[in-house]
Amino acid sequence: MLSLRNIVKQYANHRALDDVSIDIPEGKIFGLLGPNGAGKTSLIRIINQITAPDAGEIYFNNELLSPKHIEQIGYLPEERGLYKKMKVGEQMIYLAQLKGLNKSEAKQRLNHWFEKLDITSWWDKKVEDLSKGMQQKVQFIATILHDPKLIILDEPFSGFDPVNAQIIQDEILELNKNGATIIYSTHRMETVEELCDNIALINKSKKILDGSVKDIKKLYKNQSYCIDFVSKGSILNHDNPYYDLIKLNAQEEQVQIDIKINPKFQLNDVLNFLIPQVEIHQVKEIVPTIHDIFIEKVTQTHATIHEQN
Amino acid sequence: MNKIRLIIQREYLTRVRKKSFLLTTFLVPLFFIGMYVGVIFLTKKSFDESHSYVYVVDDSADVIHKLNSSKNVTYLKEGNDLQHQIGKLNKEDGRTSILHIPTDFYESETVEFLSNDKPNLSIESEISDSLNRIIKDKKYESYGITSEIRRSIKSDVKIKSKEISENGNTIESNTEISMAIALVLSVLIYISLFLYGSQVMRGIIEEKSNRIIEVIISSVKPFQLMMGKIIGIGLVGLTQFALWIFVSISLVLIVSNTLVSKEDFTNQLLKNNTQQVNSSKNTEVLSQDETVITEETISEIIQLIQTVNLPLIIGCFFIFFLGGYLIYSALFAAVGSAVDSETEASQFTLPITMPLLLTYALSFGVLINNPHGTVATWLSFIPFTSPIAMLVRIPFGVPTWQIIVSAILLILGFVLTTWFAARIYRVGILMHGKKASYKELIKWFKYKS
């Protein structure tokens, strides 16, 4: 769907993007992650042709990205707002027309969306009379009204209460099901696992990780397990060659340990070691969350940069 | 192109539909015409207040026939009993007074003026003027100089200034009228360039602080948005001017009609008044010197206005307003994109409007006194100053080639400033919370697009 190749964006005294290449597969929800100032917004602005890269190419459905593609992209920026004095309906029609819809078509689709989200009574209200959450809802509709093939959402849930956030999340999933590719940029990792098929992690202007969420999680599995058991009386020696103890939680007889199995061994080896000594109740693999991976990768790159310095 | 049209449409309609637009459209002409009417009204009022009825008691029995009532004083004759008149005076209102002319008036050259309160100085001087004239007439007569001789001696030189136009014809010209028109044009264009230029700036700051800017420039190019805004607001300005001209003309027509009938009305009133005085008190009103100048001066003024080439002036006003507006609004747009709030903008608006301010100040001095001098000519060619300077010069007559060259330079200036402004604009609109310095602006200007 969208292929970014070796993108470089240079500002006067800092490099916002350094040789970033990302492939966004069609029909997927793609998470664009990274700490503040990593270069996410610069990248998104380049995809929207708001600014141009200093080097590198972008392909939209195998065509070099050009102004004609603007109408196939819907963009909800992080810094977003509407004309405060304009009426909601009028303003939405204007924004839709700027995306190439004609007036009657825009009106028709707006009616559909306003009914769907149950906000028809807002049509003649001025934007300044709406609450922040209501404005966000309206803005979301403006982003997707022209039925874009690629939807770019930068922190779409900020400003929403949990109920409305869920409504918007459902709409995003439905749009995706109907064929739209979605780029989702955020800090909120819990929604990433829920929504995203693929992610790319950007830090310090560089892409440091990308791939499908499943693959990345598999990659970052590190043989960690959580085991519940009841002691049979003898004292368990954790100082053994099979695993390293990460955490121990004992309440009388009930013991819970988090362990990391040493590279030469498997879970079975550990269990063989444990079974004679304890009565095992539960064994659970500890799968790293995207949140953990994010923090690990980001602090890692920080560390390497510090080392270099 | 289609998108620029949409932007123009929005910018235009949201402003024209505002109540404040409607209000200024009607209030500004009303204000000026109100001022005009107010001045007329006040002069009339002061005339009414200074008007006096003077009862004449003439012991010489000669002077009274020579006294002519004027605009300010109406002489009335009722009887020759001074004491009786004084007795009556106390009952009258303060405006009436008694002029007592003694028998030996021609020798003593003294009269008595009796009134209830302190006499009005202008009335006193008018009476003394009249009396002086009577004595003078009498003396001329005694020297054998008839009124015919005196009339033939009197002279009044009139200067008819004529200007030689390019094709050798002479045109009647009037410097005062040209000056007045030049000043009006100067004030008008100065105010409107500021007004609409800063509207562009405010619109851009609004889009920036609203955070709608990024939504819009993901659909259109920043240049399209900037030009759409500039053109849209420019059209609002043109609409406003057209409406002002239309409203002013209609108002002038209405007001002048009612004023004329009012004048008739007051005349009527005055007549009624004197008639009333006549009938009730058996008084003789002394001959009235009807002033015939009004009609003459009006036709004269109309003639003078006809010597001014109004279509040329209006045409040039629109051309130079548009040119100047496009230049300055582009600069205002660049400023608006660079700042986060209007208060922050002032550090940039002063330098960019300096040429405008300077020319405006000069237009009351050098430009108007010497409209064809070196300074004026140069200023009317430089695109940043020509909108004011050329318009100040035009009522005095400017060679056509100069107007054309100036207009072309103006267009070139507009293209250049727009190019310059657009480069700053495209970067500035995406900058938030960053205090822009001149160094920063130059950096933005150099960014690759």
Short mmCIF file of N, CA and C in Angstrom, two decimals, chain A residues 227 229 231 234-250 255-260 262 270 273-274 277-278:
data_model
loop_
_atom_site.label_atom_id
_atom_site.label_comp_id
_atom_site.label_asym_id
_atom_site.label_seq_id
_atom_site.Cartn_x
_atom_site.Cartn_y
_atom_site.Cartn_z
N ILE A 227 5.67 -19.62 37.59
CA ILE A 227 5.27 -20.95 38.09
C ILE A 227 4.72 -20.81 39.51
N PHE A 229 3.53 -22.97 42.83
CA PHE A 229 3.65 -24.31 43.42
C PHE A 229 3.49 -24.25 44.93
N SER A 231 5.18 -25.84 48.32
CA SER A 231 6.40 -26.51 48.77
C SER A 231 6.06 -27.84 49.46
N SER A 234 10.80 -29.51 51.77
CA SER A 234 12.22 -29.22 51.57
C SER A 234 12.40 -27.81 51.00
N ILE A 235 13.53 -27.23 51.28
CA ILE A 235 13.77 -25.88 50.77
C ILE A 235 14.35 -25.97 49.37
N LEU A 236 13.67 -25.25 48.49
CA LEU A 236 14.05 -25.28 47.07
C LEU A 236 15.28 -24.43 46.86
N ASN A 237 16.24 -25.02 46.17
CA ASN A 237 17.47 -24.28 45.90
C ASN A 237 17.37 -23.58 44.54
N HIS A 238 17.22 -22.23 44.57
CA HIS A 238 17.08 -21.50 43.30
C HIS A 238 18.44 -21.26 42.66
N ASP A 239 19.45 -21.55 43.37
CA ASP A 239 20.78 -21.35 42.82
C ASP A 239 21.19 -22.60 42.06
N ASN A 240 20.50 -22.82 40.92
CA ASN A 240 20.75 -24.03 40.14
C ASN A 240 21.09 -23.66 38.71
N PRO A 241 21.60 -24.59 37.91
CA PRO A 241 22.03 -24.25 36.54
C PRO A 241 20.87 -24.06 35.56
N TYR A 242 19.64 -24.45 35.94
CA TYR A 242 18.55 -24.45 34.96
C TYR A 242 17.98 -23.06 34.68
N TYR A 243 17.85 -22.25 35.69
CA TYR A 243 17.19 -20.94 35.47
C TYR A 243 17.74 -19.88 36.41
N ASP A 244 17.42 -18.64 36.06
CA ASP A 244 17.69 -17.52 36.98
C ASP A 244 16.38 -17.09 37.59
N LEU A 245 16.39 -16.86 38.87
CA LEU A 245 15.18 -16.39 39.54
C LEU A 245 15.05 -14.88 39.33
N ILE A 246 13.86 -14.48 38.86
CA ILE A 246 13.63 -13.04 38.65
C ILE A 246 12.84 -12.46 39.81
N LYS A 247 11.81 -13.21 40.21
CA LYS A 247 10.94 -12.69 41.27
C LYS A 247 10.44 -13.86 42.11
N LEU A 248 10.34 -13.65 43.40
CA LEU A 248 9.79 -14.71 44.26
C LEU A 248 8.73 -14.11 45.16
N ASN A 249 7.59 -14.81 45.20
CA ASN A 249 6.47 -14.32 45.99
C ASN A 249 5.92 -15.48 46.80
N ALA A 250 6.16 -15.49 48.11
CA ALA A 250 5.72 -16.64 48.92
C ALA A 250 4.74 -16.21 49.98
N VAL A 255 3.74 -20.58 46.74
CA VAL A 255 4.89 -19.83 46.23
C VAL A 255 4.69 -19.53 44.74
N GLN A 256 5.08 -18.33 44.35
CA GLN A 256 5.02 -17.99 42.92
C GLN A 256 6.40 -17.47 42.52
N ILE A 257 6.96 -18.06 41.49
CA ILE A 257 8.27 -17.56 41.05
C ILE A 257 8.22 -17.16 39.58
N ASP A 258 8.93 -16.08 39.25
CA ASP A 258 9.15 -15.73 37.84
C ASP A 258 10.59 -16.13 37.55
N ILE A 259 10.75 -16.92 36.49
CA ILE A 259 12.11 -17.37 36.19
C ILE A 259 12.46 -17.14 34.73
N LYS A 260 13.73 -17.09 34.46
CA LYS A 260 14.20 -17.04 33.08
C LYS A 260 15.08 -18.26 32.88
N ASN A 262 17.75 -20.71 31.53
CA ASN A 262 19.07 -20.51 30.92
C ASN A 262 19.13 -21.14 29.54
N VAL A 270 13.43 -27.79 33.43
CA VAL A 270 13.14 -27.09 34.67
C VAL A 270 12.09 -27.87 35.47
N PHE A 273 13.33 -30.79 37.11
CA PHE A 273 14.07 -30.42 38.29
C PHE A 273 13.13 -30.10 39.46
N LEU A 274 11.99 -29.49 39.12
CA LEU A 274 11.09 -29.01 40.17
C LEU A 274 10.18 -30.10 40.72
N GLN A 277 10.53 -31.91 43.95
CA GLN A 277 10.64 -31.10 45.15
C GLN A 277 9.35 -30.38 45.53
N VAL A 278 8.53 -30.00 44.50
CA VAL A 278 7.33 -29.20 44.81
C VAL A 278 6.13 -29.76 44.09
#
